[in-house]
Amino acid sequence: MDNRNLNVSHLAWCGLVALQNARDDGQVNSPAQENLFLVRWLALAEKQRRFNRELAEDIRWLLRTGRNKGVHADLPGKLHYLWRAGSGSLKEQNDLFRLQHALQAVKLAGWVYRVLSVSEWSGRNRVRLNPSVSGMYINKVALDNGFDETGTQRSPLPVRITGNLAGLDDLLEQSGWRREPASGDDPQLHYLLAS
């Protein structure tokens, strides 16, 4: 574990503790109040420079997300995710958690990421993918059925991928996943497998 992970984990832990204290004191009673509390807490942390300089961009990103998306930003969920990802070895987490980590990294790298319904995945309403846009498109039914209750992968996860496969492979490998091309006539179809 490197210092960056420890710092991100510490930031997330502090935010979660502050939020829980606010709940216990009766200051926060709804998701909207949670978002407002965390936006104010992050803004104050940024203003007072409470955390290491290398976390400034993370704090700005959380602030921007909380302000722009409001309650839909799910700041408590993001902080919990950052805390879990940074507080232990990622490879020790279950398959589903590591996949979520990989997909978050894909989004942060500027890739398009979508979960496609049955009609968007195949048939006449199938989504047409632009090969010049880096994107990862996951079959919703396979995602829903691909993991057991402990988050362990049960079956290969079909995805359609466009863009730089080498860059994607690096992101997947960091999270303990790998990509295998599917045999057949669809060059965009691949399978994701937990390593």
CSV table of C-alpha atoms in Angstrom, one decimal:
chain,number,residue,atom,x,y,z
A,1,MET,CA,0.0,0.0,0.0
A,2,ASP,CA,1.5,3.4,-1.0
A,3,ASN,CA,1.1,6.7,0.8
A,4,ARG,CA,-1.5,8.0,-1.8
A,5,ASN,CA,-3.8,5.1,-0.8
A,6,LEU,CA,-3.3,5.8,2.8
A,7,ASN,CA,-4.1,9.5,2.3
A,8,VAL,CA,-7.2,8.9,0.2
A,9,SER,CA,-8.4,6.4,2.8
A,10,HIS,CA,-7.7,8.9,5.6
A,11,LEU,CA,-9.7,11.6,3.8
A,12,ALA,CA,-12.6,9.2,3.3
A,13,TRP,CA,-12.5,8.0,6.9
A,14,CYS,CA,-12.6,11.5,8.2
A,15,GLY,CA,-15.5,12.4,6.0
A,16,LEU,CA,-17.5,9.3,7.1
A,17,VAL,CA,-16.8,9.9,10.8
A,18,ALA,CA,-17.8,13.6,10.5
A,19,LEU,CA,-21.0,12.5,8.7
A,20,GLN,CA,-21.8,9.9,11.4
A,21,ASN,CA,-21.2,12.4,14.1
A,22,ALA,CA,-23.6,14.8,12.4
A,23,ARG,CA,-26.2,12.0,12.2
A,24,ASP,CA,-25.8,11.2,15.9
A,25,ASP,CA,-26.2,14.9,16.8
A,26,GLY,CA,-29.4,15.0,14.7
A,27,GLN,CA,-28.0,17.5,12.2
A,28,VAL,CA,-28.4,15.1,9.3
A,29,ASN,CA,-31.6,13.2,8.7
A,30,SER,CA,-32.0,12.7,5.0
A,31,PRO,CA,-29.8,12.0,1.9
A,32,ALA,CA,-30.2,15.6,0.8
A,33,GLN,CA,-28.9,16.8,4.2
A,34,GLU,CA,-26.0,14.2,3.9
A,35,ASN,CA,-25.0,15.7,0.6
A,36,LEU,CA,-25.2,19.3,1.9
A,37,PHE,CA,-23.2,18.4,5.0
A,38,LEU,CA,-20.4,16.6,3.0
A,39,VAL,CA,-20.2,19.4,0.4
A,40,ARG,CA,-19.8,22.0,3.2
A,41,TRP,CA,-17.3,19.7,5.0
A,42,LEU,CA,-15.2,19.2,1.9
A,43,ALA,CA,-15.3,22.9,1.1
A,44,LEU,CA,-14.0,23.7,4.6
A,45,ALA,CA,-11.4,21.0,4.4
A,46,GLU,CA,-10.2,22.5,1.0
A,47,LYS,CA,-10.2,26.0,2.4
A,48,GLN,CA,-8.3,25.1,5.5
A,49,ARG,CA,-6.0,22.7,3.7
A,50,ARG,CA,-6.6,20.0,6.2
A,51,PHE,CA,-5.3,17.2,3.9
A,52,ASN,CA,-2.1,16.5,2.0
A,53,ARG,CA,-1.7,18.6,-1.2
A,54,GLU,CA,-1.9,15.5,-3.4
A,55,LEU,CA,-5.5,15.1,-2.4
A,56,ALA,CA,-6.6,18.6,-3.6
A,57,GLU,CA,-7.8,17.2,-7.0
A,58,ASP,CA,-9.8,14.4,-5.2
A,59,ILE,CA,-11.4,17.0,-2.9
A,60,ARG,CA,-12.3,19.3,-5.9
A,61,TRP,CA,-13.7,16.3,-7.8
A,62,LEU,CA,-15.9,15.3,-4.8
A,63,LEU,CA,-17.0,18.9,-4.3
A,64,ARG,CA,-17.8,19.4,-8.0
A,65,THR,CA,-19.8,16.1,-8.0
A,66,GLY,CA,-21.7,16.9,-4.9
A,67,ARG,CA,-22.6,20.4,-6.1
A,68,ASN,CA,-23.6,19.4,-9.6
A,69,LYS,CA,-25.4,16.2,-8.9
A,70,GLY,CA,-26.9,16.9,-5.5
A,71,VAL,CA,-28.3,13.9,-3.7
A,72,HIS,CA,-27.6,11.8,-6.8
A,73,ALA,CA,-23.9,12.3,-6.3
A,74,ASP,CA,-24.0,9.7,-3.4
A,75,LEU,CA,-21.1,11.3,-1.6
A,76,PRO,CA,-21.4,8.9,1.4
A,77,GLY,CA,-21.2,6.0,-1.0
A,78,LYS,CA,-18.2,7.5,-2.8
A,79,LEU,CA,-16.4,8.1,0.5
A,80,HIS,CA,-17.2,4.6,1.7
A,81,TYR,CA,-15.8,3.2,-1.6
A,82,LEU,CA,-12.6,5.3,-1.3
A,83,TRP,CA,-12.2,4.1,2.3
A,84,ARG,CA,-12.6,0.5,1.4
A,85,ALA,CA,-10.3,0.8,-1.7
A,86,GLY,CA,-7.6,2.5,0.2
A,87,SER,CA,-7.7,0.7,3.5
A,88,GLY,CA,-6.4,-2.7,2.4
A,89,SER,CA,-5.0,-4.6,-0.5
A,90,LEU,CA,-7.4,-4.3,-3.4
A,91,LYS,CA,-6.6,-7.8,-4.5
A,92,GLU,CA,-8.0,-9.1,-1.1
A,93,GLN,CA,-11.4,-7.6,-1.9
A,94,ASN,CA,-14.1,-9.7,-3.6
A,95,ASP,CA,-14.5,-9.9,-7.3
A,96,LEU,CA,-17.5,-7.5,-7.6
A,97,PHE,CA,-15.7,-4.8,-5.5
A,98,ARG,CA,-12.6,-5.1,-7.7
A,99,LEU,CA,-14.8,-4.9,-10.8
A,100,GLN,CA,-16.4,-1.7,-9.4
A,101,HIS,CA,-12.9,-0.3,-8.7
A,102,ALA,CA,-11.8,-1.1,-12.3
A,103,LEU,CA,-14.9,0.5,-13.8
A,104,GLN,CA,-14.4,3.6,-11.7
A,105,ALA,CA,-10.8,3.8,-13.0
A,106,VAL,CA,-12.1,3.4,-16.6
A,107,LYS,CA,-14.5,6.3,-16.1
A,108,LEU,CA,-11.8,8.4,-14.5
A,109,ALA,CA,-9.5,7.7,-17.5
A,110,GLY,CA,-12.2,9.3,-19.8
A,111,TRP,CA,-13.8,6.2,-21.1
A,112,VAL,CA,-17.5,5.8,-21.8
A,113,TYR,CA,-19.0,3.2,-19.5
A,114,ARG,CA,-22.6,2.0,-19.8
A,115,VAL,CA,-24.7,-0.9,-18.6
A,116,LEU,CA,-26.9,-2.0,-21.5
A,117,SER,CA,-30.4,-3.5,-21.1
A,118,VAL,CA,-31.4,-6.6,-23.1
A,119,SER,CA,-32.9,-4.5,-26.0
A,120,GLU,CA,-29.8,-2.3,-26.1
A,121,TRP,CA,-27.4,-5.3,-26.1
A,122,SER,CA,-29.0,-7.2,-29.0
A,123,GLY,CA,-31.8,-7.1,-31.5
A,124,ARG,CA,-33.0,-4.3,-33.7
A,125,ASN,CA,-32.6,-1.7,-30.9
A,126,ARG,CA,-29.0,-2.7,-30.2
A,127,VAL,CA,-26.8,0.3,-29.4
A,128,ARG,CA,-24.4,1.1,-32.2
A,129,LEU,CA,-20.9,1.6,-30.9
A,130,ASN,CA,-18.5,4.1,-32.3
A,131,PRO,CA,-15.1,2.3,-32.7
A,132,SER,CA,-13.2,5.6,-32.4
A,133,VAL,CA,-14.6,6.3,-28.9
A,134,SER,CA,-13.0,4.4,-26.0
A,135,GLY,CA,-15.9,2.7,-24.3
A,136,MET,CA,-16.9,-0.3,-22.3
A,137,TYR,CA,-20.5,-1.6,-22.5
A,138,ILE,CA,-21.7,-4.3,-20.1
A,139,ASN,CA,-24.7,-6.6,-20.5
A,140,LYS,CA,-27.0,-5.8,-17.5
A,141,VAL,CA,-28.5,-9.3,-17.2
A,142,ALA,CA,-25.0,-10.9,-17.2
A,143,LEU,CA,-23.9,-8.4,-14.6
A,144,ASP,CA,-26.9,-9.1,-12.4
A,145,ASN,CA,-26.5,-12.8,-12.6
A,146,GLY,CA,-22.7,-13.0,-12.8
A,147,PHE,CA,-21.9,-12.8,-9.1
A,148,ASP,CA,-23.0,-14.8,-6.0
A,149,GLU,CA,-24.1,-13.2,-2.7
A,150,THR,CA,-20.5,-12.9,-1.6
A,151,GLY,CA,-19.4,-11.0,-4.7
A,152,THR,CA,-17.6,-13.9,-6.3
A,153,GLN,CA,-17.8,-14.2,-10.0
A,154,ARG,CA,-19.9,-17.1,-11.2
A,155,SER,CA,-19.6,-16.8,-15.0
A,156,PRO,CA,-17.6,-14.7,-17.5
A,157,LEU,CA,-19.0,-11.2,-18.0
A,158,PRO,CA,-19.8,-10.3,-21.6
A,159,VAL,CA,-18.8,-6.8,-22.6
A,160,ARG,CA,-18.4,-4.8,-25.8
A,161,ILE,CA,-15.3,-2.7,-25.9
A,162,THR,CA,-14.1,0.0,-28.3
A,163,GLY,CA,-10.9,1.9,-28.0
A,164,ASN,CA,-7.4,1.3,-26.7
A,165,LEU,CA,-7.4,-2.3,-25.5
A,166,ALA,CA,-3.8,-2.2,-24.1
A,167,GLY,CA,-4.7,0.8,-21.9
A,168,LEU,CA,-7.8,-1.0,-20.7
A,169,ASP,CA,-5.9,-4.2,-19.9
A,170,ASP,CA,-3.5,-2.2,-17.7
A,171,LEU,CA,-6.5,-0.7,-15.7
A,172,LEU,CA,-8.2,-4.1,-15.4
A,173,GLU,CA,-5.0,-5.8,-14.3
A,174,GLN,CA,-4.5,-3.3,-11.5
A,175,SER,CA,-7.9,-4.4,-10.1
A,176,GLY,CA,-7.3,-8.1,-10.6
A,177,TRP,CA,-9.4,-8.6,-13.7
A,178,ARG,CA,-8.5,-9.6,-17.3
A,179,ARG,CA,-10.1,-9.4,-20.7
A,180,GLU,CA,-10.4,-12.2,-23.2
A,181,PRO,CA,-11.7,-11.7,-26.8
A,182,ALA,CA,-14.8,-13.8,-27.6
A,183,SER,CA,-14.6,-16.1,-30.5
A,184,GLY,CA,-17.0,-15.3,-33.3
A,185,ASP,CA,-17.8,-12.5,-35.7
A,186,ASP,CA,-18.2,-9.6,-33.2
A,187,PRO,CA,-14.8,-8.1,-32.8
A,188,GLN,CA,-16.1,-5.8,-30.0
A,189,LEU,CA,-17.3,-8.7,-27.8
A,190,HIS,CA,-15.0,-9.7,-25.0
A,191,TYR,CA,-15.3,-11.5,-21.6
A,192,LEU,CA,-14.1,-10.1,-18.3
A,193,LEU,CA,-12.7,-12.6,-15.9
A,194,ALA,CA,-11.5,-12.2,-12.3
A,195,SER,CA,-7.9,-13.2,-12.0
